[in-house]
Amino acid sequence: MVEPGTLVTPQTAEEPLLVVENLKTHFPVRRGLFGRTTGAVKAVDGVSFTIGRGRTLGLVGESGCGKTTTGRTILALIPATEGRVTLMGRDLFGLMPFELREMRRHMQIIFQDPYGSLNPRMTIGGIVGEALTVHRVATMAERREIVPELLRRVGLSPDYVNRYPHEFSGGQRQRIGIARALALRPGLIVCDEPVSALDVSIQSQILNLLEDLQTELGLSYLFIAHDLSVVSHIAEMYLGRIVEQAPSDALYRRPKHPYTWCLLSAIPVPDPGREQPLVSMTEGEPPSPMNPPPGCPFHPRCPKAFDMCREVVPRLQPLDGEPDHLVSCHLYTAERRS
C-alpha cells in the first residue's frame, strides 16, 4: 500500500511549504449582444505571502475583499490571471494536468458550509473515502480500514460510515469535512471560514480539533476566518490587496494600518463598564473592485489620507526594526517621514 499523501521533504528546514508571489485573479466583465469585454473585477490584485511547514496564516478582511478567491486560486480551483504559486518547490501554474492532479494530494480545502459541501446522496464512508479511490492510493479493503480511523481521529464514531449527511448536526458535518480533507495526508489545508456557520459552543471544539491535528500531523493552514483563535500570523486584505501582515500578538498590540485601527476598535469589549474608543472610517461606500481608486485603495475611507495616498500605491514593506511586521501605508514610508 502507498501511504496517502506522502510529502516531498523540503531541501532545508527553513524552506516554506507554500510561496505565493504577486497573485492576481481578475474576472472579465462582458456586456452587449456579443459579450464584449468591457472591464474586469480585480478580486485579487497582487497578493504575496509564504507559509512554513506546520504554520498557520490567517487571511482576514471584510466581506468581498478577496479572501476566498485567493484561497481557491492557490488551489488552482480558479484560474489565476497573473502570479506564481509554489507548493513544495513546484510551480502549480506551470504543471501539466496529470502533474497537477498528483499535486492535489498535497493540498485540500475545508469549506465554509458543512452541509452544502457534502453530497447528500453519498454515505459518510463514501464521502470520506472518495479521494482514496480517485487517487488510487488504497484498495477497497484498505479503504474500509482507513475511513473508520479517519472518523475516529476527528471525534466521530466509526459506525457512522453507512449514514448520510442529513443525519448529522452542523458540527458533526464539519468534522466529516475535516476527515475528508485529511484522507490523503496533505501538507496544506485551506480552511475557508470553517466555523462561521456553526454555533459558538461548537466553534471552539472545531478550532481545538484543527489545532490538535496540526500539532499531530504537521499541517500548514491558510485560515480564512474572522475568529483568529488558532492563528499565529495574520495577513489583512482590503480590495484584493494585503495591507498589513504581522504575528497576531503584534497586530493586536501595535496595529499600524488605519484599516486595522478601524477593525480592531469595532470589536466589542466584554466589560460593560469600559468604553472602547471607536476609530471611524470616512463616510461613503467601499470602492468597487471593478474600478478601484488610484493610489492607496483605502484612501477614500481613510481618516489619515493625504495627497500622496491619492496618487501613489504604497508597497507592502517591513517596518524599521520589525522585519515580521509588514504594512502597506504611506504613513510609514521614507517619503512621508522626510
Coordinates of C-alpha atoms in Angstrom, one line a residue:
M1 CA 0.0 0.0 0.0
V2 CA 1.2 3.5 -0.9
E3 CA 0.8 5.8 2.1
P4 CA -1.7 8.6 1.1
G5 CA -0.2 12.0 0.6
T6 CA 3.4 11.2 1.3
L7 CA 5.1 14.6 1.2
V8 CA 8.4 15.5 -0.5
T9 CA 10.9 16.6 2.1
P10 CA 11.9 20.3 1.6
Q11 CA 15.5 21.0 0.8
T12 CA 16.0 22.9 4.1
A13 CA 14.1 23.2 7.3
E14 CA 13.6 26.9 6.7
E15 CA 12.1 26.5 3.2
P16 CA 8.4 27.5 3.2
L17 CA 5.9 24.9 2.1
L18 CA 3.8 27.5 0.2
V19 CA 5.0 30.6 -1.6
V20 CA 2.6 33.0 -3.3
E21 CA 4.1 35.7 -5.5
N22 CA 2.1 38.7 -6.9
L23 CA -1.1 36.6 -7.3
K24 CA -3.8 38.3 -9.4
T25 CA -7.3 37.0 -10.2
H26 CA -9.3 39.2 -12.4
F27 CA -12.8 38.2 -13.7
P28 CA -13.8 39.7 -17.0
V29 CA -17.0 41.8 -17.2
R30 CA -18.8 41.2 -20.5
R31 CA -21.7 43.3 -21.9
G32 CA -23.7 43.6 -25.0
L33 CA -25.1 41.2 -27.6
F34 CA -21.7 39.7 -28.4
G35 CA -20.4 39.6 -24.9
R36 CA -17.7 42.2 -25.4
T37 CA -15.3 42.5 -22.5
T38 CA -15.7 46.0 -21.0
G39 CA -13.7 45.6 -17.8
A40 CA -12.6 43.3 -15.1
V41 CA -13.3 42.7 -11.4
K42 CA -10.0 42.7 -9.7
A43 CA -10.9 40.2 -6.9
V44 CA -7.2 39.5 -6.1
D45 CA -4.7 42.2 -7.2
G46 CA -1.1 41.4 -6.3
V47 CA -1.0 39.2 -3.2
S48 CA 2.2 37.7 -1.9
F49 CA 3.0 35.7 1.2
T50 CA 4.6 32.4 2.4
I51 CA 3.5 29.7 4.8
G52 CA 6.0 27.4 6.6
R53 CA 5.6 23.8 7.3
G54 CA 3.4 23.3 10.4
R55 CA 2.4 27.0 10.4
T56 CA -0.9 28.9 10.1
L57 CA -1.5 32.1 8.2
G58 CA -4.8 33.8 8.9
L59 CA -6.3 35.7 5.9
V60 CA -8.7 38.3 7.2
G61 CA -10.7 41.3 6.0
E62 CA -14.3 42.4 5.3
S63 CA -16.6 40.5 3.0
G64 CA -15.7 40.9 -0.6
C65 CA -12.1 41.7 -0.1
G66 CA -10.9 38.6 -2.0
K67 CA -10.0 36.1 0.8
T68 CA -11.9 33.1 -0.6
T69 CA -10.9 33.8 -4.1
T70 CA -7.3 33.9 -3.0
G71 CA -7.6 30.5 -1.4
R72 CA -9.3 28.9 -4.3
T73 CA -6.9 30.4 -6.8
I74 CA -3.9 29.0 -4.8
L75 CA -5.5 25.5 -5.1
A76 CA -6.0 26.0 -8.9
L77 CA -9.8 25.8 -8.5
I78 CA -10.0 29.2 -10.1
P79 CA -7.6 30.2 -12.9
A80 CA -5.1 32.9 -12.0
T81 CA -4.6 36.0 -14.2
E82 CA -1.0 36.5 -13.1
G83 CA 1.5 35.5 -10.5
R84 CA 3.0 32.3 -9.2
V85 CA 2.2 29.7 -6.5
T86 CA 4.8 27.3 -5.4
L87 CA 4.0 24.3 -3.2
M88 CA 6.8 22.1 -2.0
G89 CA 9.1 23.7 -4.5
R90 CA 6.8 23.1 -7.6
D91 CA 5.1 25.9 -9.6
L92 CA 1.5 24.8 -9.6
F93 CA 0.5 27.0 -12.5
G94 CA 3.2 25.5 -14.7
L95 CA 2.2 21.9 -14.3
M96 CA 0.6 19.6 -16.9
P97 CA -2.9 18.4 -16.0
F98 CA -1.7 15.0 -14.8
E99 CA 1.0 16.6 -12.7
L100 CA -1.5 19.0 -11.1
R101 CA -3.7 16.0 -10.3
E102 CA -0.8 14.4 -8.5
M103 CA -0.1 17.6 -6.5
R104 CA -3.7 17.9 -5.4
R105 CA -3.0 15.1 -3.0
H106 CA -0.9 17.5 -1.0
M107 CA -3.4 20.4 -0.8
Q108 CA -7.0 20.2 0.4
I109 CA -9.8 22.5 1.4
I110 CA -12.4 22.7 4.2
F111 CA -15.4 24.6 3.0
Q112 CA -17.5 27.1 4.9
D113 CA -20.9 25.4 4.5
P114 CA -20.6 21.9 6.2
Y115 CA -23.8 20.7 4.6
G116 CA -23.6 22.2 1.1
S117 CA -20.1 20.7 0.6
L118 CA -21.3 17.1 1.3
N119 CA -23.0 15.1 -1.4
P120 CA -26.5 14.2 0.2
R121 CA -26.7 11.0 -2.0
M122 CA -23.4 9.5 -0.7
T123 CA -22.8 7.8 2.6
I124 CA -20.2 9.2 5.0
G125 CA -17.9 6.4 4.2
G126 CA -18.2 7.2 0.5
I127 CA -17.6 10.9 1.1
V128 CA -14.5 10.5 3.2
G129 CA -13.1 7.6 1.2
E130 CA -13.8 9.0 -2.3
A131 CA -10.3 10.7 -2.6
L132 CA -8.6 7.4 -1.8
T133 CA -10.3 5.8 -4.8
V134 CA -9.9 8.8 -7.1
H135 CA -6.2 9.0 -6.5
R136 CA -5.8 5.2 -6.4
V137 CA -3.8 5.1 -3.1
A138 CA -5.8 2.4 -1.4
T139 CA -7.6 -0.8 -2.3
M140 CA -11.3 -1.3 -1.2
A141 CA -10.1 -3.5 1.7
E142 CA -7.6 -0.8 2.8
R143 CA -10.3 1.9 2.4
R144 CA -12.6 0.0 4.8
E145 CA -9.8 0.3 7.4
I146 CA -8.7 3.9 6.7
V147 CA -12.1 5.6 6.7
P148 CA -13.2 4.5 10.2
E149 CA -9.8 5.5 11.5
L150 CA -10.2 9.0 10.0
L151 CA -13.7 9.3 11.6
R152 CA -12.3 8.3 14.9
R153 CA -9.4 10.9 14.6
V154 CA -11.9 13.8 14.1
G155 CA -14.1 12.6 17.1
L156 CA -16.8 10.6 15.3
S157 CA -17.8 7.0 15.7
P158 CA -16.6 4.6 13.1
D159 CA -20.2 3.2 13.0
Y160 CA -21.2 6.3 11.1
V161 CA -19.8 5.1 7.7
N162 CA -23.2 4.0 6.4
R163 CA -25.1 7.1 7.4
Y164 CA -26.0 10.1 5.3
P165 CA -25.1 13.8 5.8
H166 CA -28.7 14.9 6.8
E167 CA -28.5 12.6 9.8
F168 CA -25.8 14.8 11.5
S169 CA -25.6 18.2 13.1
G170 CA -23.6 21.1 11.7
G171 CA -20.6 20.5 13.9
Q172 CA -20.6 16.8 13.0
R173 CA -20.8 17.6 9.3
Q174 CA -17.8 19.9 9.6
R175 CA -15.9 17.1 11.3
I176 CA -16.8 14.9 8.3
G177 CA -15.4 17.6 6.0
I178 CA -12.2 17.7 8.0
A179 CA -11.9 13.9 7.8
R180 CA -12.3 14.1 4.0
A181 CA -9.5 16.7 3.9
L182 CA -7.2 14.5 5.9
A183 CA -7.8 11.4 3.8
L184 CA -4.8 12.0 1.5
R185 CA -2.5 13.2 4.3
P186 CA -2.0 16.7 2.7
G187 CA 0.7 19.2 3.7
L188 CA -1.5 22.3 3.1
I189 CA -5.2 22.8 4.0
V190 CA -7.1 25.9 3.1
C191 CA -9.7 26.5 5.8
D192 CA -12.4 28.7 4.2
E193 CA -14.2 30.1 7.3
P194 CA -14.7 26.5 8.6
V195 CA -16.5 27.7 11.8
S196 CA -18.5 30.7 10.7
A197 CA -21.7 28.6 10.1
L198 CA -21.5 26.9 13.5
D199 CA -22.9 27.7 16.9
V200 CA -20.4 29.5 19.2
S201 CA -20.3 26.5 21.5
I202 CA -19.3 24.2 18.6
Q203 CA -16.8 26.7 17.1
S204 CA -14.2 26.2 19.9
Q205 CA -14.4 22.4 19.6
I206 CA -13.7 22.6 15.8
L207 CA -10.9 25.1 16.3
N208 CA -9.3 22.9 19.0
L209 CA -9.6 19.9 16.7
L210 CA -7.8 21.7 13.9
E211 CA -5.1 22.8 16.3
D212 CA -4.6 19.3 17.6
L213 CA -4.4 17.9 14.1
Q214 CA -1.8 20.5 13.1
T215 CA 0.4 19.5 16.1
E216 CA 0.0 15.8 15.4
L217 CA 0.4 15.8 11.6
G218 CA 2.5 18.9 11.0
L219 CA -0.2 20.5 8.8
S220 CA 0.0 24.0 7.3
Y221 CA -3.2 26.1 7.3
L222 CA -4.3 29.0 5.2
F223 CA -7.0 30.0 7.6
I224 CA -9.7 32.3 6.1
A225 CA -11.8 33.4 9.1
H226 CA -12.9 36.1 11.5
D227 CA -12.2 34.1 14.6
L228 CA -8.4 34.1 15.0
S229 CA -8.1 31.7 17.9
V230 CA -5.7 29.3 16.1
V231 CA -3.9 31.9 14.0
S232 CA -0.3 32.8 14.8
H233 CA 0.3 35.1 11.9
I234 CA -2.3 37.4 10.2
A235 CA -2.5 38.9 6.7
E236 CA -5.2 41.5 6.4
M237 CA -6.8 42.1 3.0
Y238 CA -8.6 45.1 1.6
L239 CA -9.9 45.3 -2.0
G240 CA -7.8 42.4 -3.3
R241 CA -4.5 43.5 -1.6
I242 CA -2.7 42.7 1.6
V243 CA -2.5 46.0 3.6
E244 CA -0.9 44.6 6.8
Q245 CA 0.8 41.4 7.8
A246 CA 2.2 40.5 11.2
P247 CA 2.3 38.0 14.1
S248 CA -1.1 38.1 15.8
D249 CA 0.2 39.5 19.1
A250 CA 2.0 42.3 17.3
L251 CA -1.1 43.2 15.2
Y252 CA -3.3 43.4 18.2
R253 CA -0.9 45.3 20.4
R254 CA 0.6 47.6 17.7
P255 CA -1.7 47.9 14.7
K256 CA -0.2 50.2 12.1
H257 CA -2.6 50.5 9.1
P258 CA -5.6 52.8 9.6
Y259 CA -7.9 50.0 8.3
T260 CA -6.6 47.8 11.1
W261 CA -7.3 50.5 13.6
C262 CA -10.9 50.7 12.4
L263 CA -11.5 47.0 12.5
L264 CA -9.9 46.4 16.0
S265 CA -11.8 49.4 17.5
A266 CA -15.1 47.8 16.4
I267 CA -14.5 44.6 18.4
P268 CA -16.9 44.6 21.4
V269 CA -15.3 44.7 24.8
P270 CA -16.8 42.1 27.2
D271 CA -16.9 44.7 30.0
P272 CA -20.0 47.0 30.3
G273 CA -18.1 49.4 32.5
R274 CA -15.3 50.0 30.0
E275 CA -15.6 52.2 26.9
Q276 CA -13.8 51.3 23.7
P277 CA -12.8 54.3 21.6
L278 CA -14.1 53.9 18.1
V279 CA -11.9 54.8 15.1
S280 CA -14.3 55.6 12.3
M281 CA -13.8 55.4 8.6
T282 CA -14.8 58.4 6.5
E283 CA -18.4 58.3 5.1
G284 CA -19.1 56.6 1.8
E285 CA -19.3 53.2 0.2
P286 CA -16.3 50.9 -0.3
P287 CA -14.7 51.3 -3.7
S288 CA -15.7 48.8 -6.4
P289 CA -13.1 46.1 -7.3
M290 CA -14.1 46.7 -10.9
N291 CA -13.0 50.3 -10.7
P292 CA -10.5 50.7 -7.8
P293 CA -9.4 54.2 -6.9
P294 CA -5.9 55.5 -7.9
G295 CA -3.2 55.4 -5.2
C296 CA -3.9 53.6 -2.0
P297 CA -7.1 51.5 -2.3
F298 CA -8.2 52.5 1.2
H299 CA -7.7 56.3 0.9
P300 CA -11.3 57.2 0.1
R301 CA -12.3 55.8 3.5
C302 CA -9.1 56.5 5.5
P303 CA -9.2 59.2 8.3
K304 CA -5.4 59.8 7.8
A305 CA -5.3 60.1 4.0
F306 CA -3.1 62.9 2.4
D307 CA -2.1 63.8 -1.1
M308 CA 0.4 61.0 -1.7
C309 CA -2.2 58.4 -0.8
R310 CA -4.4 59.6 -3.6
E311 CA -1.7 59.3 -6.2
V312 CA 0.8 56.5 -5.3
V313 CA 0.1 52.9 -4.5
P314 CA 2.1 52.1 -1.3
R315 CA 4.3 49.0 -1.2
L316 CA 3.9 46.3 1.4
Q317 CA 7.2 46.6 3.3
P318 CA 8.6 45.8 6.7
L319 CA 8.7 48.4 9.5
D320 CA 12.0 49.6 10.8
G321 CA 13.2 47.2 13.5
E322 CA 10.3 44.8 12.9
P323 CA 11.0 42.6 9.9
D324 CA 8.0 40.4 10.5
H325 CA 5.6 43.3 10.6
L326 CA 4.7 44.5 7.1
V327 CA 2.4 47.3 6.2
S328 CA 1.2 49.0 3.0
C329 CA 0.8 52.6 4.1
H330 CA 2.4 55.9 3.2
L331 CA 2.4 56.9 6.9
Y332 CA 5.5 54.7 7.3
T333 CA 7.3 55.4 4.0
A334 CA 10.6 57.3 3.8
E335 CA 9.0 59.9 1.6
R336 CA 6.4 60.7 4.3
R337 CA 9.0 60.9 7.1
S338 CA 11.4 63.1 5.1

